[in-house]
PDB file of C-alpha atoms and ligand atoms in Angstrom:
ATOM      1  CA  MET N   1      15.091   1.425 -26.530  1.00 83.00           C
ATOM      2  CA  PRO N   2      13.716   3.544 -23.466  1.00 92.00           C
ATOM      3  CA  ALA N   3      11.552   1.904 -21.094  1.00 97.00           C
ATOM      4  CA  LYS N   4       7.769   1.817 -21.388  1.00 98.00           C
ATOM      5  CA  ILE N   5       6.197   3.866 -18.550  1.00 98.00           C
ATOM      6  CA  ILE N   6       3.759   2.026 -16.494  1.00 98.00           C
ATOM      7  CA  ASP N   7       0.888   4.413 -16.048  1.00 98.00           C
ATOM      8  CA  GLY N   8      -0.398   3.677 -12.465  1.00 98.00           C
ATOM      9  CA  SER N   9      -2.896   6.620 -12.535  1.00 98.00           C
ATOM     10  CA  LYS N  10      -4.647   5.192 -15.604  1.00 98.00           C
ATOM     11  CA  ILE N  11      -4.849   1.664 -14.320  1.00 98.00           C
ATOM     12  CA  ALA N  12      -5.940   2.911 -10.981  1.00 98.00           C
ATOM     13  CA  LYS N  13      -8.662   4.914 -12.574  1.00 98.00           C
ATOM     14  CA  SER N  14     -10.057   1.983 -14.403  1.00 98.00           C
ATOM     15  CA  ILE N  15     -10.050  -0.034 -11.126  1.00 98.00           C
ATOM     16  CA  LEU N  16     -11.813   2.675  -9.269  1.00 98.00           C
ATOM     17  CA  GLU N  17     -14.483   3.032 -12.115  1.00 98.00           C
ATOM     18  CA  GLU N  18     -15.162  -0.726 -11.652  1.00 97.00           C
ATOM     19  CA  ILE N  19     -15.582  -0.562  -8.002  1.00 98.00           C
ATOM     20  CA  LYS N  20     -17.921   2.473  -8.292  1.00 98.00           C
ATOM     21  CA  HIS N  21     -19.879   0.413 -10.744  1.00 97.00           C
ATOM     22  CA  LYS N  22     -20.212  -2.385  -8.390  1.00 97.00           C
ATOM     23  CA  VAL N  23     -21.030  -0.226  -5.410  1.00 97.00           C
ATOM     24  CA  LYS N  24     -23.741   1.602  -7.304  1.00 96.00           C
ATOM     25  CA  ASN N  25     -25.769  -1.715  -7.463  1.00 92.00           C
ATOM     26  CA  MET N  26     -25.278  -2.642  -3.771  1.00 95.00           C
ATOM     27  CA  LYS N  27     -27.934  -1.851  -1.270  1.00 94.00           C
ATOM     28  CA  GLN N  28     -25.454  -1.689   1.685  1.00 94.00           C
ATOM     29  CA  LYS N  29     -22.342   0.331   0.880  1.00 97.00           C
ATOM     30  CA  PRO N  30     -18.791  -0.504   1.964  1.00 98.00           C
ATOM     31  CA  GLY N  31     -18.127   1.616   5.133  1.00 98.00           C
ATOM     32  CA  LEU N  32     -14.437   2.936   5.685  1.00 98.00           C
ATOM     33  CA  ALA N  33     -13.451   4.727   8.988  1.00 98.00           C
ATOM     34  CA  LEU N  34     -10.216   6.882   8.603  1.00 98.00           C
ATOM     35  CA  VAL N  35      -8.687   7.967  11.914  1.00 98.00           C
ATOM     36  CA  MET N  36      -6.013  10.673  11.844  1.00 98.00           C
ATOM     37  CA  VAL N  37      -4.194  11.791  15.030  1.00 98.00           C
ATOM     38  CA  GLY N  38      -2.618  15.306  15.011  1.00 98.00           C
ATOM     39  CA  SER N  39      -1.867  17.269  11.972  1.00 95.00           C
ATOM     40  CA  ASN N  40       1.212  15.794  10.130  1.00 95.00           C
ATOM     41  CA  PRO N  41       0.888  17.568   6.833  1.00 94.00           C
ATOM     42  CA  ALA N  42       1.833  14.577   4.582  1.00 92.00           C
ATOM     43  CA  SER N  43      -0.554  12.336   6.525  1.00 95.00           C
ATOM     44  CA  GLU N  44      -3.279  14.996   6.049  1.00 97.00           C
ATOM     45  CA  VAL N  45      -2.747  14.964   2.285  1.00 95.00           C
ATOM     46  CA  TYR N  46      -3.039  10.967   2.238  1.00 96.00           C
ATOM     47  CA  VAL N  47      -6.001  10.904   4.389  1.00 98.00           C
ATOM     48  CA  ASN N  48      -7.760  13.439   2.281  1.00 98.00           C
ATOM     49  CA  PHE N  49      -7.098  11.343  -0.849  1.00 97.00           C
ATOM     50  CA  LYS N  50      -8.493   8.202   0.945  1.00 98.00           C
ATOM     51  CA  GLU N  51     -11.626  10.168   2.004  1.00 98.00           C
ATOM     52  CA  LYS N  52     -12.108  11.502  -1.593  1.00 98.00           C
ATOM     53  CA  ASP N  53     -11.761   8.271  -3.229  1.00 97.00           C
ATOM     54  CA  SER N  54     -13.847   6.439  -0.868  1.00 98.00           C
ATOM     55  CA  LYS N  55     -16.685   9.100  -1.447  1.00 97.00           C
ATOM     56  CA  GLU N  56     -16.201   8.921  -5.220  1.00 97.00           C
ATOM     57  CA  ALA N  57     -16.460   5.101  -5.067  1.00 97.00           C
ATOM     58  CA  GLY N  58     -19.794   5.435  -3.312  1.00 98.00           C
ATOM     59  CA  PHE N  59     -18.655   4.190   0.125  1.00 98.00           C
ATOM     60  CA  TYR N  60     -19.833   5.249   3.381  1.00 98.00           C
ATOM     61  CA  CYS N  61     -16.929   7.078   5.065  1.00 98.00           C
ATOM     62  CA  GLU N  62     -16.371   8.285   8.627  1.00 98.00           C
ATOM     63  CA  ARG N  63     -13.385  10.596   9.266  1.00 98.00           C
ATOM     64  CA  TYR N  64     -11.977  11.186  12.876  1.00 98.00           C
ATOM     65  CA  ASN N  65      -9.662  14.126  13.259  1.00 98.00           C
ATOM     66  CA  LEU N  66      -8.309  13.507  16.619  1.00 98.00           C
ATOM     67  CA  LYS N  67      -6.118  15.956  18.806  1.00 98.00           C
ATOM     68  CA  GLU N  68      -2.443  15.484  18.933  1.00 98.00           C
ATOM     69  CA  ASP N  69      -2.571  14.863  22.598  1.00 98.00           C
ATOM     70  CA  ILE N  70      -5.234  12.223  22.679  1.00 98.00           C
ATOM     71  CA  SER N  71      -4.622   9.472  25.208  1.00 98.00           C
ATOM     72  CA  GLU N  72      -3.727   5.906  24.253  1.00 98.00           C
ATOM     73  CA  MET N  73      -6.803   4.802  26.133  1.00 98.00           C
ATOM     74  CA  ASP N  74      -9.189   7.089  24.283  1.00 98.00           C
ATOM     75  CA  LEU N  75      -7.784   6.129  20.884  1.00 98.00           C
ATOM     76  CA  LEU N  76      -8.086   2.494  21.810  1.00 98.00           C
ATOM     77  CA  LYS N  77     -11.695   3.140  22.737  1.00 98.00           C
ATOM     78  CA  LEU N  78     -12.466   4.647  19.524  1.00 98.00           C
ATOM     79  CA  VAL N  79     -10.939   1.695  17.549  1.00 98.00           C
ATOM     80  CA  THR N  80     -13.030  -0.687  19.640  1.00 98.00           C
ATOM     81  CA  GLU N  81     -16.181   1.202  18.937  1.00 98.00           C
ATOM     82  CA  LEU N  82     -15.352   1.236  15.146  1.00 98.00           C
ATOM     83  CA  ASN N  83     -14.667  -2.501  15.323  1.00 98.00           C
ATOM     84  CA  GLN N  84     -18.308  -3.121  16.707  1.00 97.00           C
ATOM     85  CA  LYS N  85     -20.018  -0.780  14.180  1.00 98.00           C
ATOM     86  CA  PRO N  86     -21.723  -2.899  11.620  1.00 97.00           C
ATOM     87  CA  GLU N  87     -21.708  -0.091   9.034  1.00 97.00           C
ATOM     88  CA  ILE N  88     -17.950   0.203   9.267  1.00 98.00           C
ATOM     89  CA  HIS N  89     -16.272  -2.614   7.403  1.00 98.00           C
ATOM     90  CA  GLY N  90     -12.598  -1.104   7.312  1.00 98.00           C
ATOM     91  CA  VAL N  91     -10.841   0.688  10.080  1.00 98.00           C
ATOM     92  CA  LEU N  92      -7.627   2.666   9.123  1.00 98.00           C
ATOM     93  CA  VAL N  93      -5.452   4.534  11.558  1.00 98.00           C
ATOM     94  CA  GLN N  94      -3.101   6.787   9.649  1.00 98.00           C
ATOM     95  CA  LEU N  95       0.580   6.409  10.508  1.00 96.00           C
ATOM     96  CA  PRO N  96       2.768   7.671  12.020  1.00 95.00           C
ATOM     97  CA  LEU N  97       1.140   8.416  15.288  1.00 97.00           C
ATOM     98  CA  PRO N  98       2.501  10.988  17.743  1.00 97.00           C
ATOM     99  CA  LYS N  99       5.366   9.579  19.861  1.00 97.00           C
ATOM    100  CA  HIS N 100       3.376   8.864  23.054  1.00 98.00           C
ATOM    101  CA  LEU N 101       1.194   6.489  21.233  1.00 98.00           C
ATOM    102  CA  ASP N 102       2.255   2.843  20.871  1.00 98.00           C
ATOM    103  CA  GLU N 103       1.638   2.254  17.050  1.00 96.00           C
ATOM    104  CA  LYS N 104       1.831  -1.499  17.311  1.00 95.00           C
ATOM    105  CA  LEU N 105      -0.678  -1.615  20.089  1.00 97.00           C
ATOM    106  CA  VAL N 106      -3.101   0.548  18.354  1.00 98.00           C
ATOM    107  CA  THR N 107      -2.786  -1.032  14.953  1.00 96.00           C
ATOM    108  CA  ASN N 108      -3.168  -4.473  16.541  1.00 96.00           C
ATOM    109  CA  SER N 109      -6.369  -3.431  18.188  1.00 98.00           C
ATOM    110  CA  ILE N 110      -8.033  -3.166  14.810  1.00 98.00           C
ATOM    111  CA  LEU N 111     -10.139  -6.462  14.118  1.00 96.00           C
ATOM    112  CA  PRO N 112      -8.412  -8.548  11.418  1.00 95.00           C
ATOM    113  CA  GLN N 113     -11.439  -8.611   9.183  1.00 95.00           C
ATOM    114  CA  LYS N 114     -11.548  -4.767   9.319  1.00 97.00           C
ATOM    115  CA  ASP N 115      -7.864  -4.423   8.931  1.00 97.00           C
ATOM    116  CA  VAL N 116      -7.990  -2.711   5.507  1.00 98.00           C
ATOM    117  CA  ASP N 117      -4.249  -1.776   5.568  1.00 97.00           C
ATOM    118  CA  GLY N 118      -3.275  -5.392   6.178  1.00 96.00           C
ATOM    119  CA  PHE N 119      -0.856  -4.241   9.055  1.00 94.00           C
ATOM    120  CA  THR N 120      -1.959  -6.416  11.888  1.00 95.00           C
ATOM    121  CA  PRO N 121       0.145  -9.366  12.784  1.00 94.00           C
ATOM    122  CA  LEU N 122      -2.573 -11.721  11.900  1.00 94.00           C
ATOM    123  CA  SER N 123      -2.933 -10.268   8.390  1.00 95.00           C
ATOM    124  CA  LEU N 124       0.819 -10.352   7.898  1.00 96.00           C
ATOM    125  CA  GLY N 125       1.083 -13.838   9.325  1.00 96.00           C
ATOM    126  CA  ARG N 126      -1.571 -15.019   7.137  1.00 95.00           C
ATOM    127  CA  LEU N 127       0.311 -13.617   4.120  1.00 96.00           C
ATOM    128  CA  LEU N 128       3.235 -15.595   5.181  1.00 96.00           C
ATOM    129  CA  CYS N 129       1.241 -18.847   5.511  1.00 96.00           C
ATOM    130  CA  GLU N 130      -0.248 -18.267   2.090  1.00 93.00           C
ATOM    131  CA  ASP N 131      -3.591 -17.897   3.556  1.00 93.00           C
ATOM    132  CA  THR N 132      -4.192 -14.138   2.848  1.00 92.00           C
ATOM    133  CA  ILE N 133      -7.191 -12.364   4.034  1.00 90.00           C
ATOM    134  CA  MET N 134      -5.972  -8.754   3.403  1.00 94.00           C
ATOM    135  CA  ALA N 135      -2.632  -7.776   1.965  1.00 97.00           C
ATOM    136  CA  PRO N 136      -1.185  -4.352   2.340  1.00 97.00           C
ATOM    137  CA  ALA N 137      -2.282  -1.873  -0.251  1.00 98.00           C
ATOM    138  CA  THR N 138       1.191  -0.717  -1.491  1.00 98.00           C
ATOM    139  CA  ALA N 139       2.470  -4.426  -1.821  1.00 98.00           C
ATOM    140  CA  ARG N 140      -0.700  -5.295  -3.793  1.00 98.00           C
ATOM    141  CA  ALA N 141      -0.002  -2.217  -5.757  1.00 98.00           C
ATOM    142  CA  ALA N 142       3.599  -3.066  -6.688  1.00 98.00           C
ATOM    143  CA  ILE N 143       2.361  -6.708  -7.666  1.00 98.00           C
ATOM    144  CA  ASN N 144      -0.338  -5.539  -9.966  1.00 98.00           C
ATOM    145  CA  LEU N 145       1.753  -3.033 -11.696  1.00 98.00           C
ATOM    146  CA  ILE N 146       4.391  -5.701 -12.375  1.00 98.00           C
ATOM    147  CA  GLU N 147       1.532  -7.873 -13.717  1.00 98.00           C
ATOM    148  CA  SER N 148       0.155  -5.067 -15.873  1.00 98.00           C
ATOM    149  CA  THR N 149       3.286  -5.299 -18.066  1.00 98.00           C
ATOM    150  CA  GLY N 150       2.289  -8.857 -19.149  1.00 98.00           C
ATOM    151  CA  ILE N 151       5.783 -10.120 -17.770  1.00 97.00           C
ATOM    152  CA  LYS N 152       5.332 -13.367 -15.943  1.00 98.00           C
ATOM    153  CA  ILE N 153       6.658 -13.162 -12.321  1.00 98.00           C
ATOM    154  CA  GLU N 154       7.288 -17.053 -12.052  1.00 98.00           C
ATOM    155  CA  GLY N 155      10.996 -17.920 -12.271  1.00 98.00           C
ATOM    156  CA  LYS N 156      12.291 -14.430 -12.339  1.00 98.00           C
ATOM    157  CA  ASN N 157      14.983 -13.046 -10.267  1.00 98.00           C
ATOM    158  CA  ALA N 158      13.029 -10.376  -8.226  1.00 99.00           C
ATOM    159  CA  VAL N 159      14.890  -7.878  -5.819  1.00 99.00           C
ATOM    160  CA  VAL N 160      13.111  -5.901  -3.184  1.00 99.00           C
ATOM    161  CA  VAL N 161      14.997  -2.975  -1.791  1.00 98.00           C
ATOM    162  CA  GLY N 162      13.703  -2.191   1.684  1.00 98.00           C
ATOM    163  CA  ARG N 163      12.440  -4.456   4.522  1.00 98.00           C
ATOM    164  CA  SER N 164       9.557  -2.614   6.111  1.00 97.00           C
ATOM    165  CA  ASN N 165       6.695  -4.598   7.552  1.00 95.00           C
ATOM    166  CA  ILE N 166       4.296  -2.569   5.393  1.00 94.00           C
ATOM    167  CA  VAL N 167       5.988  -2.663   1.998  1.00 97.00           C
ATOM    168  CA  GLY N 168       9.259  -4.454   1.620  1.00 98.00           C
ATOM    169  CA  LYS N 169       8.441  -7.774   3.566  1.00 98.00           C
ATOM    170  CA  PRO N 170       4.920  -8.225   2.291  1.00 98.00           C
ATOM    171  CA  THR N 171       5.972  -7.492  -1.546  1.00 98.00           C
ATOM    172  CA  ALA N 172       8.845 -10.049  -1.017  1.00 98.00           C
ATOM    173  CA  LEU N 173       6.332 -12.588   0.294  1.00 98.00           C
ATOM    174  CA  MET N 174       3.879 -12.013  -2.526  1.00 98.00           C
ATOM    175  CA  LEU N 175       6.530 -12.134  -5.182  1.00 98.00           C
ATOM    176  CA  LEU N 176       7.696 -15.569  -3.587  1.00 98.00           C
ATOM    177  CA  GLU N 177       4.099 -16.928  -3.496  1.00 97.00           C
ATOM    178  CA  LYS N 178       4.171 -16.155  -7.359  1.00 98.00           C
ATOM    179  CA  ASN N 179       7.211 -18.264  -7.554  1.00 98.00           C
ATOM    180  CA  ALA N 180       9.940 -15.567  -8.163  1.00 98.00           C
ATOM    181  CA  THR N 181      13.453 -15.968  -6.790  1.00 98.00           C
ATOM    182  CA  VAL N 182      13.463 -13.226  -4.272  1.00 98.00           C
ATOM    183  CA  THR N 183      16.173 -11.383  -2.661  1.00 98.00           C
ATOM    184  CA  VAL N 184      15.588  -8.576  -0.065  1.00 98.00           C
ATOM    185  CA  CYS N 185      18.259  -5.741   0.033  1.00 98.00           C
ATOM    186  CA  HIS N 186      18.293  -3.150   2.889  1.00 98.00           C
ATOM    187  CA  SER N 187      20.352  -0.220   4.410  1.00 97.00           C
ATOM    188  CA  LYS N 188      23.030  -2.853   5.546  1.00 98.00           C
ATOM    189  CA  THR N 189      23.425  -4.640   2.239  1.00 98.00           C
ATOM    190  CA  LYS N 190      27.041  -4.551   1.027  1.00 98.00           C
ATOM    191  CA  ASN N 191      27.371  -3.950  -2.890  1.00 97.00           C
ATOM    192  CA  MET N 192      23.781  -3.515  -3.353  1.00 98.00           C
ATOM    193  CA  ALA N 193      24.406  -3.166  -7.126  1.00 98.00           C
ATOM    194  CA  GLU N 194      25.653  -6.786  -7.323  1.00 98.00           C
ATOM    195  CA  PHE N 195      21.997  -7.849  -6.412  1.00 98.00           C
ATOM    196  CA  THR N 196      20.048  -5.185  -8.076  1.00 98.00           C
ATOM    197  CA  LYS N 197      21.928  -5.833 -11.394  1.00 98.00           C
ATOM    198  CA  LYS N 198      20.569  -9.335 -11.623  1.00 98.00           C
ATOM    199  CA  ALA N 199      17.104  -8.386 -11.015  1.00 98.00           C
ATOM    200  CA  ASP N 200      14.379  -9.107 -13.742  1.00 98.00           C
ATOM    201  CA  ILE N 201      12.086  -7.344 -11.394  1.00 99.00           C
ATOM    202  CA  LEU N 202      13.128  -4.501  -9.087  1.00 99.00           C
ATOM    203  CA  VAL N 203      10.942  -3.095  -6.407  1.00 99.00           C
ATOM    204  CA  VAL N 204      12.355  -0.148  -4.420  1.00 98.00           C
ATOM    205  CA  ALA N 205      10.893   1.021  -1.163  1.00 98.00           C
ATOM    206  CA  ALA N 206      13.838   2.543   0.692  1.00 98.00           C
ATOM    207  CA  GLY N 207      12.635   6.206   1.045  1.00 97.00           C
ATOM    208  CA  ARG N 208      16.109   7.477  -0.418  1.00 97.00           C
ATOM    209  CA  PRO N 209      15.905   9.723  -3.478  1.00 97.00           C
ATOM    210  CA  ASN N 210      18.198   8.580  -6.398  1.00 95.00           C
ATOM    211  CA  LEU N 211      19.276   5.371  -4.478  1.00 98.00           C
ATOM    212  CA  ILE N 212      18.965   3.311  -7.707  1.00 98.00           C
ATOM    213  CA  THR N 213      21.129   4.512 -10.508  1.00 98.00           C
ATOM    214  CA  LYS N 214      21.262   3.252 -14.168  1.00 98.00           C
ATOM    215  CA  GLU N 215      24.362   1.282 -13.620  1.00 98.00           C
ATOM    216  CA  MET N 216      22.439  -0.876 -10.799  1.00 98.00           C
ATOM    217  CA  VAL N 217      19.824  -1.896 -13.277  1.00 98.00           C
ATOM    218  CA  LYS N 218      19.681  -4.945 -15.630  1.00 98.00           C
ATOM    219  CA  GLU N 219      18.696  -4.260 -19.272  1.00 98.00           C
ATOM    220  CA  GLY N 220      15.028  -4.826 -19.800  1.00 98.00           C
ATOM    221  CA  ALA N 221      14.050  -5.029 -16.067  1.00 98.00           C
ATOM    222  CA  VAL N 222      10.807  -4.115 -14.684  1.00 98.00           C
ATOM    223  CA  VAL N 223      11.251  -1.336 -12.009  1.00 98.00           C
ATOM    224  CA  ILE N 224       8.688  -0.487  -9.547  1.00 98.00           C
ATOM    225  CA  ASP N 225       9.560   2.756  -7.613  1.00 98.00           C
ATOM    226  CA  VAL N 226       7.531   2.931  -4.375  1.00 98.00           C
ATOM    227  CA  GLY N 227       9.531   5.823  -2.935  1.00 97.00           C
ATOM    228  CA  ILE N 228       7.990   9.214  -2.493  1.00 95.00           C
ATOM    229  CA  ASN N 229      10.477  11.918  -1.450  1.00 95.00           C
ATOM    230  CA  ARG N 230      10.262  15.660  -1.544  1.00 92.00           C
ATOM    231  CA  VAL N 231      13.366  17.097  -2.995  1.00 93.00           C
ATOM    232  CA  GLY N 232      13.381  20.901  -3.608  1.00 92.00           C
ATOM    233  CA  GLY N 233       9.518  21.253  -3.558  1.00 90.00           C
ATOM    234  CA  LYS N 234       9.253  18.339  -6.073  1.00 94.00           C
ATOM    235  CA  LEU N 235       8.157  14.743  -5.541  1.00 94.00           C
ATOM    236  CA  VAL N 236      10.786  12.122  -6.532  1.00 97.00           C
ATOM    237  CA  GLY N 237      11.014   8.362  -6.019  1.00 98.00           C
ATOM    238  CA  ASP N 238      13.972   6.178  -4.996  1.00 98.00           C
ATOM    239  CA  VAL N 239      14.961   5.616  -8.536  1.00 98.00           C
ATOM    240  CA  ASP N 240      16.939   7.941 -10.853  1.00 98.00           C
ATOM    241  CA  PHE N 241      13.961   7.917 -13.368  1.00 98.00           C
ATOM    242  CA  GLU N 242      15.290   9.874 -16.113  1.00 97.00           C
ATOM    243  CA  LYS N 243      18.514   7.693 -16.436  1.00 98.00           C
ATOM    244  CA  VAL N 244      17.110   4.311 -15.405  1.00 98.00           C
ATOM    245  CA  LYS N 245      14.451   4.550 -18.038  1.00 98.00           C
ATOM    246  CA  GLU N 246      17.200   4.314 -20.686  1.00 98.00           C
ATOM    247  CA  VAL N 247      18.001   0.691 -19.591  1.00 98.00           C
ATOM    248  CA  ALA N 248      14.791  -0.594 -17.947  1.00 98.00           C
ATOM    249  CA  GLY N 249      12.175  -2.507 -20.037  1.00 98.00           C
ATOM    250  CA  PHE N 250       9.265  -0.859 -17.793  1.00 98.00           C
ATOM    251  CA  ILE N 251       9.411   1.750 -15.083  1.00 98.00           C
ATOM    252  CA  THR N 252       6.841   3.428 -12.908  1.00 98.00           C
ATOM    253  CA  PRO N 253       6.933   7.367 -12.617  1.00 98.00           C
ATOM    254  CA  VAL N 254       6.750   9.263  -9.364  1.00 98.00           C
ATOM    255  CA  PRO N 255       4.131  10.625  -9.079  1.00 97.00           C
ATOM    256  CA  GLY N 256       1.689   8.771 -11.137  1.00 98.00           C
ATOM    257  CA  GLY N 257       2.906   5.101 -10.536  1.00 98.00           C
ATOM    258  CA  VAL N 258       2.598   3.204  -7.270  1.00 98.00           C
ATOM    259  CA  GLY N 259       0.797   6.079  -5.306  1.00 97.00           C
ATOM    260  CA  PRO N 260      -2.552   6.122  -7.125  1.00 97.00           C
ATOM    261  CA  MET N 261      -2.471   2.411  -7.442  1.00 98.00           C
ATOM    262  CA  THR N 262      -2.206   1.905  -3.677  1.00 98.00           C
ATOM    263  CA  ARG N 263      -5.136   4.132  -3.261  1.00 98.00           C
ATOM    264  CA  ALA N 264      -7.090   1.940  -5.523  1.00 98.00           C
ATOM    265  CA  MET N 265      -5.865  -1.180  -3.678  1.00 98.00           C
ATOM    266  CA  LEU N 266      -7.217   0.503  -0.499  1.00 98.00           C
ATOM    267  CA  MET N 267     -10.568   0.696  -1.937  1.00 98.00           C
ATOM    268  CA  GLU N 268     -10.440  -2.818  -3.157  1.00 98.00           C
ATOM    269  CA  ASN N 269      -9.575  -4.020   0.269  1.00 98.00           C
ATOM    270  CA  THR N 270     -12.491  -2.235   1.800  1.00 98.00           C
ATOM    271  CA  LEU N 271     -14.727  -3.849  -0.669  1.00 97.00           C
ATOM    272  CA  LYS N 272     -13.322  -7.149   0.383  1.00 97.00           C
ATOM    273  CA  ALA N 273     -13.685  -6.275   4.055  1.00 97.00           C
ATOM    274  CA  MET N 274     -17.335  -5.833   3.529  1.00 97.00           C
ATOM    275  CA  GLU N 275     -17.595  -9.286   2.003  1.00 93.00           C
ATOM    276  CA  LEU N 276     -15.603 -10.750   4.946  1.00 91.00           C
ATOM    277  CA  SER N 277     -18.076  -9.076   7.392  1.00 92.00           C
ATOM    278  CA  LYS N 278     -20.815 -11.386   6.024  1.00 86.00           C
ATOM    279  CA  LYS N 279     -18.728 -14.397   6.851  1.00 82.00           C
ATOM    280  CA  PHE N 280     -17.598 -13.229  10.268  1.00 75.00           C
ATOM    281  CA  SER N 281     -21.191 -12.209  11.137  1.00 68.00           C
ATOM    282  CA  LYS N 282     -22.504 -15.789  10.534  1.00 57.00           C
TER     283      LYS N 282
HETATM  284  N1  GUN C   1       1.197   5.953   6.534  1.00 79.10           N
HETATM  285  C1  GUN C   1       1.840   5.955   5.249  1.00 79.10           C
HETATM  286  N2  GUN C   1       1.373   4.996   4.504  1.00 79.10           N
HETATM  287  C2  GUN C   1       0.203   4.487   5.195  1.00 79.10           C
HETATM  288  C3  GUN C   1      -0.670   3.557   4.998  1.00 79.10           C
HETATM  289  O1  GUN C   1      -0.590   2.904   3.801  1.00 79.10           O
HETATM  290  N3  GUN C   1      -1.566   3.227   5.919  1.00 79.10           N
HETATM  291  C4  GUN C   1      -1.552   3.845   7.170  1.00 79.10           C
HETATM  292  N4  GUN C   1      -2.502   3.555   8.054  1.00 79.10           N
HETATM  293  N5  GUN C   1      -0.617   4.874   7.439  1.00 79.10           N
HETATM  294  C5  GUN C   1       0.351   5.150   6.429  1.00 79.10           C
END
């Protein structure tokens, strides 16, 4: 039997509707600052979506399009100003930044309670200690999509392919927190299929089209494809969707899977950041 397709767009839409409804009844609106440096076309698309989502959700949104050659000092100054603005609850600096800017330094300058990306060392460290304040949106999207299938995570063999700080590592930590037995594979893993074949839950965030073939997937597995790759003008994930869906139990499509869900999770994080602001201002 072919896999059930996990409709990320549909789930995300209902989450966004719920947020919109909540925000409608709020006197003070959640505030999100979107900072974009230069004109990376992919980043522009992502930031446009984030701006559109936040406006549709009824948030207050400030967008900063900064020149490619902005100095590190000026960018840090802006982040510090946004950290101090009471109407801004979430600060997001779109990555990648131009080479002359230190991404870690800039990201780390965002106040932890305004870190809606969950990328600062404090946010990631708290995730490690099971004391999460803000988890990265893509990792949260992957977990929510797994849970949307009704399959319990506890006790399952989960394999995460990819070890980035913003997707692979936090997703692995969140699966571990939910009592899965977690294996992390990466570009230096030998015989990756040996591991992926045992996965009841397979999350792939490697950025390599068609990395995961049908032969690498266990029958009935839940397959979450985080990859977004442009191949011949078409968006594809890291999983050979057409073939893998013949063996998997559940699978996310690209586009329409993790992407829209990640956007919804960012809006949830912003809402949470507003709640946190009340705690931090006391
Ligand atoms: N670049 C690609 N994905 C992301 C993301 O989730 N957040 C930020 N800030 N930059 C990104």
